[in-house]
Short mmCIF file of C-alpha atoms in Angstrom, two decimals:
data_model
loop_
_atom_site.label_atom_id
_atom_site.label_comp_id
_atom_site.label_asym_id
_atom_site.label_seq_id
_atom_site.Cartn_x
_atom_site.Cartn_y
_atom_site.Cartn_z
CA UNK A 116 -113.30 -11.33 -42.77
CA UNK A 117 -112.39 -8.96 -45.74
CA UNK A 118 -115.58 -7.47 -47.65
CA UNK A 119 -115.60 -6.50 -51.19
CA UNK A 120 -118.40 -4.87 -52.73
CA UNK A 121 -119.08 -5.09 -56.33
CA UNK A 122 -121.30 -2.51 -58.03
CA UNK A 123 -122.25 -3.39 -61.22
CA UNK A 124 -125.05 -1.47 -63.63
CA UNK A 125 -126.94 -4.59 -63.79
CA UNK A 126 -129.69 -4.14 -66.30
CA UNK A 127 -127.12 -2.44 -68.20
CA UNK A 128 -125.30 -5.87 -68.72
CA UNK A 129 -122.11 -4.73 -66.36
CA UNK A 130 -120.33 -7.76 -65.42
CA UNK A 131 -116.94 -9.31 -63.92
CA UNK A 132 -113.90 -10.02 -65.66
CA UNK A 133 -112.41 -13.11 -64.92
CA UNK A 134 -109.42 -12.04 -63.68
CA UNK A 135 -111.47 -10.02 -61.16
CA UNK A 136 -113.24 -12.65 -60.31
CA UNK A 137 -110.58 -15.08 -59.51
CA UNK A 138 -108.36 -12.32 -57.63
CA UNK A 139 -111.10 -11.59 -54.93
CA UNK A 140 -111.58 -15.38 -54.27
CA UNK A 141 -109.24 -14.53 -50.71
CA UNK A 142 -112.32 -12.50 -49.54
CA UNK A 143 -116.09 -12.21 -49.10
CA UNK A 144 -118.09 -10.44 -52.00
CA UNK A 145 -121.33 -8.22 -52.37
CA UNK A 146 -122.54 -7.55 -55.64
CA UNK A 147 -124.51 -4.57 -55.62
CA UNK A 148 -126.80 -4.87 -58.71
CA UNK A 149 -128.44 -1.32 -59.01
CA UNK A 150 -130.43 0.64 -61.46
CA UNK A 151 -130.15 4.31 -61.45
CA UNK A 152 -133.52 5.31 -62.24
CA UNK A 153 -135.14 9.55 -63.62
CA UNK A 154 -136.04 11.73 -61.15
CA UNK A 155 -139.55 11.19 -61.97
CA UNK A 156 -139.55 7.33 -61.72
CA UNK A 157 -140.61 6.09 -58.36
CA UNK A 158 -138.20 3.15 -57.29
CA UNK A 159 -140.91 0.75 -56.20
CA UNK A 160 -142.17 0.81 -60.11
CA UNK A 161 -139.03 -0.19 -61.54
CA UNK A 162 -138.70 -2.85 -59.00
CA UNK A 163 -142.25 -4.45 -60.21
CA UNK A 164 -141.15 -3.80 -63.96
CA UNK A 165 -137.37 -5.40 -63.55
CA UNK A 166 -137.22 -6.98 -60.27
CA UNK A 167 -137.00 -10.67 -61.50
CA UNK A 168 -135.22 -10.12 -64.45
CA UNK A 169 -132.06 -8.57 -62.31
CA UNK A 170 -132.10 -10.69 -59.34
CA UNK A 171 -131.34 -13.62 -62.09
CA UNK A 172 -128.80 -12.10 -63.36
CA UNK A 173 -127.22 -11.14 -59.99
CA UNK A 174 -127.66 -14.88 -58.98
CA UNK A 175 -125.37 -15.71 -61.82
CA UNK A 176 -122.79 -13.59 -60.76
CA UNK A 177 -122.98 -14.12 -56.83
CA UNK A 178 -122.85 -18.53 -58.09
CA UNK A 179 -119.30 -17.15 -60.27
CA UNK A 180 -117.95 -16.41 -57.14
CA UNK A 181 -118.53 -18.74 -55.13
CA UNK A 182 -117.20 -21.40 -57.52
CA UNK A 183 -114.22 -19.90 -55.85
CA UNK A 184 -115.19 -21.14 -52.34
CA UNK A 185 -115.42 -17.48 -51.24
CA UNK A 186 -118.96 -16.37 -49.67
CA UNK A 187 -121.34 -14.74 -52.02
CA UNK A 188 -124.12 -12.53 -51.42
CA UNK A 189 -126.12 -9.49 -53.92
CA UNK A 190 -128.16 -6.49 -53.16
CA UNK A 191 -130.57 -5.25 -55.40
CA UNK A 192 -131.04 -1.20 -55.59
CA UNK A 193 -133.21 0.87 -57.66
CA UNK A 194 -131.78 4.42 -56.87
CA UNK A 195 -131.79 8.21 -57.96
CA UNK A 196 -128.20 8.41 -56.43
CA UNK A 197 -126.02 5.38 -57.26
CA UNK A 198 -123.02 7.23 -55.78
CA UNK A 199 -125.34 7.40 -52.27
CA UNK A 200 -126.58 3.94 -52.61
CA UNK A 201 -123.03 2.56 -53.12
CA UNK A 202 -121.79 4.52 -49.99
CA UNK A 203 -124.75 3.35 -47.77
CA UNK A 204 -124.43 -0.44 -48.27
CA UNK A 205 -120.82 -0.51 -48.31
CA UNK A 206 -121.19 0.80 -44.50
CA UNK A 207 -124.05 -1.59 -44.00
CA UNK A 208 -121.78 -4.74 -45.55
CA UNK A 209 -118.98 -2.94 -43.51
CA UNK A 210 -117.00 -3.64 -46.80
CA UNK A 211 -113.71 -2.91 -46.83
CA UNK A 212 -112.80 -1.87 -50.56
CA UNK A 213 -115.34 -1.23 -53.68
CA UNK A 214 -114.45 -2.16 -57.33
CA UNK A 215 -114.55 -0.60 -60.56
CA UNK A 216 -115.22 -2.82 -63.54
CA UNK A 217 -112.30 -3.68 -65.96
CA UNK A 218 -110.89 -6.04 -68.46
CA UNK A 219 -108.38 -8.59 -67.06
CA UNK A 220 -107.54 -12.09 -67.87
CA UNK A 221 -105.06 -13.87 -65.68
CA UNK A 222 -103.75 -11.90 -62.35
CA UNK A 223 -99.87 -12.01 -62.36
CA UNK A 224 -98.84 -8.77 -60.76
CA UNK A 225 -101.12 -5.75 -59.43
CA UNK A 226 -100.54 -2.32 -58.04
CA UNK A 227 -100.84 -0.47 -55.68
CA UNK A 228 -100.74 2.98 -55.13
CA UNK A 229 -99.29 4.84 -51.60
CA UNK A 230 -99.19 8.09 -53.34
CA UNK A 231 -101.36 10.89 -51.61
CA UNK A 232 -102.84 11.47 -48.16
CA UNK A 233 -104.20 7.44 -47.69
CA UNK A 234 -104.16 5.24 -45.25
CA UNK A 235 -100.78 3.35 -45.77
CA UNK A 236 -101.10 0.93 -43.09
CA UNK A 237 -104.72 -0.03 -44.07
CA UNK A 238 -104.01 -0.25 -47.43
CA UNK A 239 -100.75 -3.06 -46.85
CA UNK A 240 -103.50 -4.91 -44.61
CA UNK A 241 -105.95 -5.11 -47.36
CA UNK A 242 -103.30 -6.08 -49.58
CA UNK A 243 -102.10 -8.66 -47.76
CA UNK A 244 -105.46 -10.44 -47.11
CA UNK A 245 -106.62 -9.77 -50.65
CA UNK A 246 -102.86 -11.60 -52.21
CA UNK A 247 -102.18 -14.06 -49.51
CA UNK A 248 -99.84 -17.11 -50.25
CA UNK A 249 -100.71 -16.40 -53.62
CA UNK A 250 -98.36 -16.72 -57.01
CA UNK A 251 -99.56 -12.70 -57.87
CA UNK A 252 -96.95 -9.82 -57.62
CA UNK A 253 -97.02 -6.86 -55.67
CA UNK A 254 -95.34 -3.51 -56.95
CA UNK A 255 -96.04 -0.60 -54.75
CA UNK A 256 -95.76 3.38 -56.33
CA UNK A 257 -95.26 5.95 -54.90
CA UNK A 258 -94.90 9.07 -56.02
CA UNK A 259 -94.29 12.21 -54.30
CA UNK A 260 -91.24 15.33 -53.66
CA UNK A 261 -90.05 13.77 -50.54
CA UNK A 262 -87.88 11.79 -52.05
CA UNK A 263 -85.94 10.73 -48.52
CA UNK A 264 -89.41 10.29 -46.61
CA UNK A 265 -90.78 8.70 -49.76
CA UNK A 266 -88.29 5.96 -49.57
CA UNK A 267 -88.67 5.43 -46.08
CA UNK A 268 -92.68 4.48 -46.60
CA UNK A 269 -91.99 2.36 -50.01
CA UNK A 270 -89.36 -0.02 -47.54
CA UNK A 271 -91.64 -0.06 -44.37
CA UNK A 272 -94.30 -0.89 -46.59
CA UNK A 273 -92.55 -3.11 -48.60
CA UNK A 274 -91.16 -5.08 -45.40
CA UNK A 275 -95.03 -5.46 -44.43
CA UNK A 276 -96.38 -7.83 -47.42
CA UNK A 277 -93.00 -9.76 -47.36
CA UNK A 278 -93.75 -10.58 -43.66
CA UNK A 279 -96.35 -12.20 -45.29
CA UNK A 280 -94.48 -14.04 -47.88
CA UNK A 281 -95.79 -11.89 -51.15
CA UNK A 282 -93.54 -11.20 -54.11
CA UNK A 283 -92.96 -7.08 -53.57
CA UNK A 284 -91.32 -4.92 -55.77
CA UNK A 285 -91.43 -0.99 -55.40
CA UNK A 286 -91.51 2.11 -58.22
CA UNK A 287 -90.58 5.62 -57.37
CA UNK A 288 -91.15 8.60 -59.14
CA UNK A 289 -90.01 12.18 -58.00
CA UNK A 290 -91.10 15.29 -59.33
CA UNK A 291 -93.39 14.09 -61.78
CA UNK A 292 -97.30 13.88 -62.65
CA UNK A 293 -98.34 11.49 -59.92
CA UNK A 294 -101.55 10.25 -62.20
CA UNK A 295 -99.20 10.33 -65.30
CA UNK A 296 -96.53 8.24 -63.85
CA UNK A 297 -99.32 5.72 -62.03
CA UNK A 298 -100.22 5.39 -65.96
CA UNK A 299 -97.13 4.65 -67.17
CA UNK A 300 -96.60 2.11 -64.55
CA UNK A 301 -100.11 0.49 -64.09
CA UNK A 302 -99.43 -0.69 -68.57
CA UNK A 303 -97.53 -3.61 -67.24
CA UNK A 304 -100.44 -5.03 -64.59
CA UNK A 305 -103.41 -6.91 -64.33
CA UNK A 306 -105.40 -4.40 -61.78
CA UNK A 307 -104.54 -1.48 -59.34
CA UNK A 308 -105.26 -0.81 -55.87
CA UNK A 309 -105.96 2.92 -54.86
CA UNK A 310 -106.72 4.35 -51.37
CA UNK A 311 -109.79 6.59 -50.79
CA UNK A 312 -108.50 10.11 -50.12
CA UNK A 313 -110.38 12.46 -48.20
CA UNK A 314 -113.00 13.83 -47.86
CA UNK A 315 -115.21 11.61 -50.15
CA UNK A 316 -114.80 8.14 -51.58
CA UNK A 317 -117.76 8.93 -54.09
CA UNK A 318 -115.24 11.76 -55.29
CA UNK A 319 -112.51 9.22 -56.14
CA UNK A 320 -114.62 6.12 -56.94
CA UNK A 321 -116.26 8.07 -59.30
CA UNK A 322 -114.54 11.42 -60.10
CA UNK A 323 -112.25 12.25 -62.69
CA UNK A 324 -109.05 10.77 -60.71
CA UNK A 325 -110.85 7.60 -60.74
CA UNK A 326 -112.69 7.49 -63.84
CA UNK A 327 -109.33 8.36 -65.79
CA UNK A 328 -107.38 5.65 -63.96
CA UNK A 329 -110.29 2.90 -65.03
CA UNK A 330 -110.74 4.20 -68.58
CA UNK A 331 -106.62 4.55 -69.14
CA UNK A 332 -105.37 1.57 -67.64
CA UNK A 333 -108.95 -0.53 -69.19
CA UNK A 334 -107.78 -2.99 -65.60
CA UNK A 335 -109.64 -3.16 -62.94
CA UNK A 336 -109.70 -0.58 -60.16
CA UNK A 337 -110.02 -1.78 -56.34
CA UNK A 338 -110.75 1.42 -53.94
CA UNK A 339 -109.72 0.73 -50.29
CA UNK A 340 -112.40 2.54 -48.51
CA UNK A 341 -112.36 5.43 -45.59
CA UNK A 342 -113.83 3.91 -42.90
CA UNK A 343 -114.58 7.27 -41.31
CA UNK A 344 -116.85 7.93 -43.92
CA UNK A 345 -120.45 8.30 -42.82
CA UNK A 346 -123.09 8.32 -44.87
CA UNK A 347 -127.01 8.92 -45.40
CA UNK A 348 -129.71 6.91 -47.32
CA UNK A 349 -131.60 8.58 -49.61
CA UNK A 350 -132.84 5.32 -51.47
CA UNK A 351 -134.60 1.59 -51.54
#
């Protein structure tokens, strides 16, 4: 079954749109509530100090989406790394995509992005599962030199979410700012889908690439994750 993991800064009063909410009902969902705590604060204090208060507050959220008939589930982290702590349970959930927070009402059309070195065929899968028989739109970008090879990917990609019945349209953009033109695009839908690039997810979930494309667009950012990724706890 498809994973989604939501981190949310919990005790910072982070939440879920409802759009968000209501496009991941397809799939399973972990809401990671964490904390990110100073260097000199041991976790296991800040768990006795806020401990109840976020576990409520993660309860509401987990009960939100399973109004949706999708299974539910929340971790709780007090960390010094949140970009570590995201990493580890998203391998321990064996999630496949994390979220980004963002503003969104009703889901009519989302997109997704095939522009870089990401995993094409992984990303069309997660699509699929996450749209289904579903009355939301599809475009896929791409933007790149190759205009000929370019072109090639956009229809064989294309041809794989109308196998599965979803409403696909495609944008192209050649010789152009990649991020710019994903901008331009992205003003006319309700959230985006990205694919980790190597070498790091934490470097695209939550550097500048990333961070501009969730502040810019204000929707909400789904990050297909790199399975390959292996990382190390350094957290409770």
């Amino acid at each position: 079954m498809t994973r989604v993991l939501v981190p949310l800064a919990i005790l910072e009063g982070e939440s879920v749109s409802p759009g968000l909410t209501t496009l991941l009902e397809p799939v399973d969902v972990t809401v990671l509530g964490y904390h990110e705590l100073p260097e000199q604060t041991p976790p296991d204090q800040a768990r006795i100090q806020y401990e109840e208060r976020a576990t409520e507050a993660l309860e509401d959220l987990v009960e939100t989406f399973r109004v949706g008939g999708n299974e539910a589930d929340h971790r709780l982290v007090f960390t010094h790394d949140r970009e570590q702590t995201i990493d580890r349970v998203a391998a321990e959930t064996a999630a496949d995509a994390y979220t980004i927070p963002g503003a969104s009402g009703q889901i009519e059309r989302v997109l997704v992005t095939l522009t870089g070195n990401v995993a094409v065929d992984r990303i069309c899968s997660f699509v699929g599962e996450l749209i289904g028989p579903r009355e939301i739109g599809v475009t896929l970008f791409l933007a790149t030199d190759d205009e000929t090879g370019g072109r090639e990917l956009l229809e064989t990609a294309a041809d794989t979410l109308s196998a599965r019945e979803i409403d696909v349209r495609t944008e192209f953009a050649v010789d152009t700012s990649p991020f710019e033109a994903l901008l331009e695009v992205g003003i006319d839908h309700d959230a985006i889908v990205v694919g980790e690039r190597a070498p790091s997810l934490r470097s695209l979930l939550f550097g500048e690439e990333a961070e501009r494309i969730a502040v810019e667009s204000v929707a909400p950012v789904l990050v297909v994750r790199n399975l390959d990724e292996t990382v190390t706890a350094a957290d409770t």
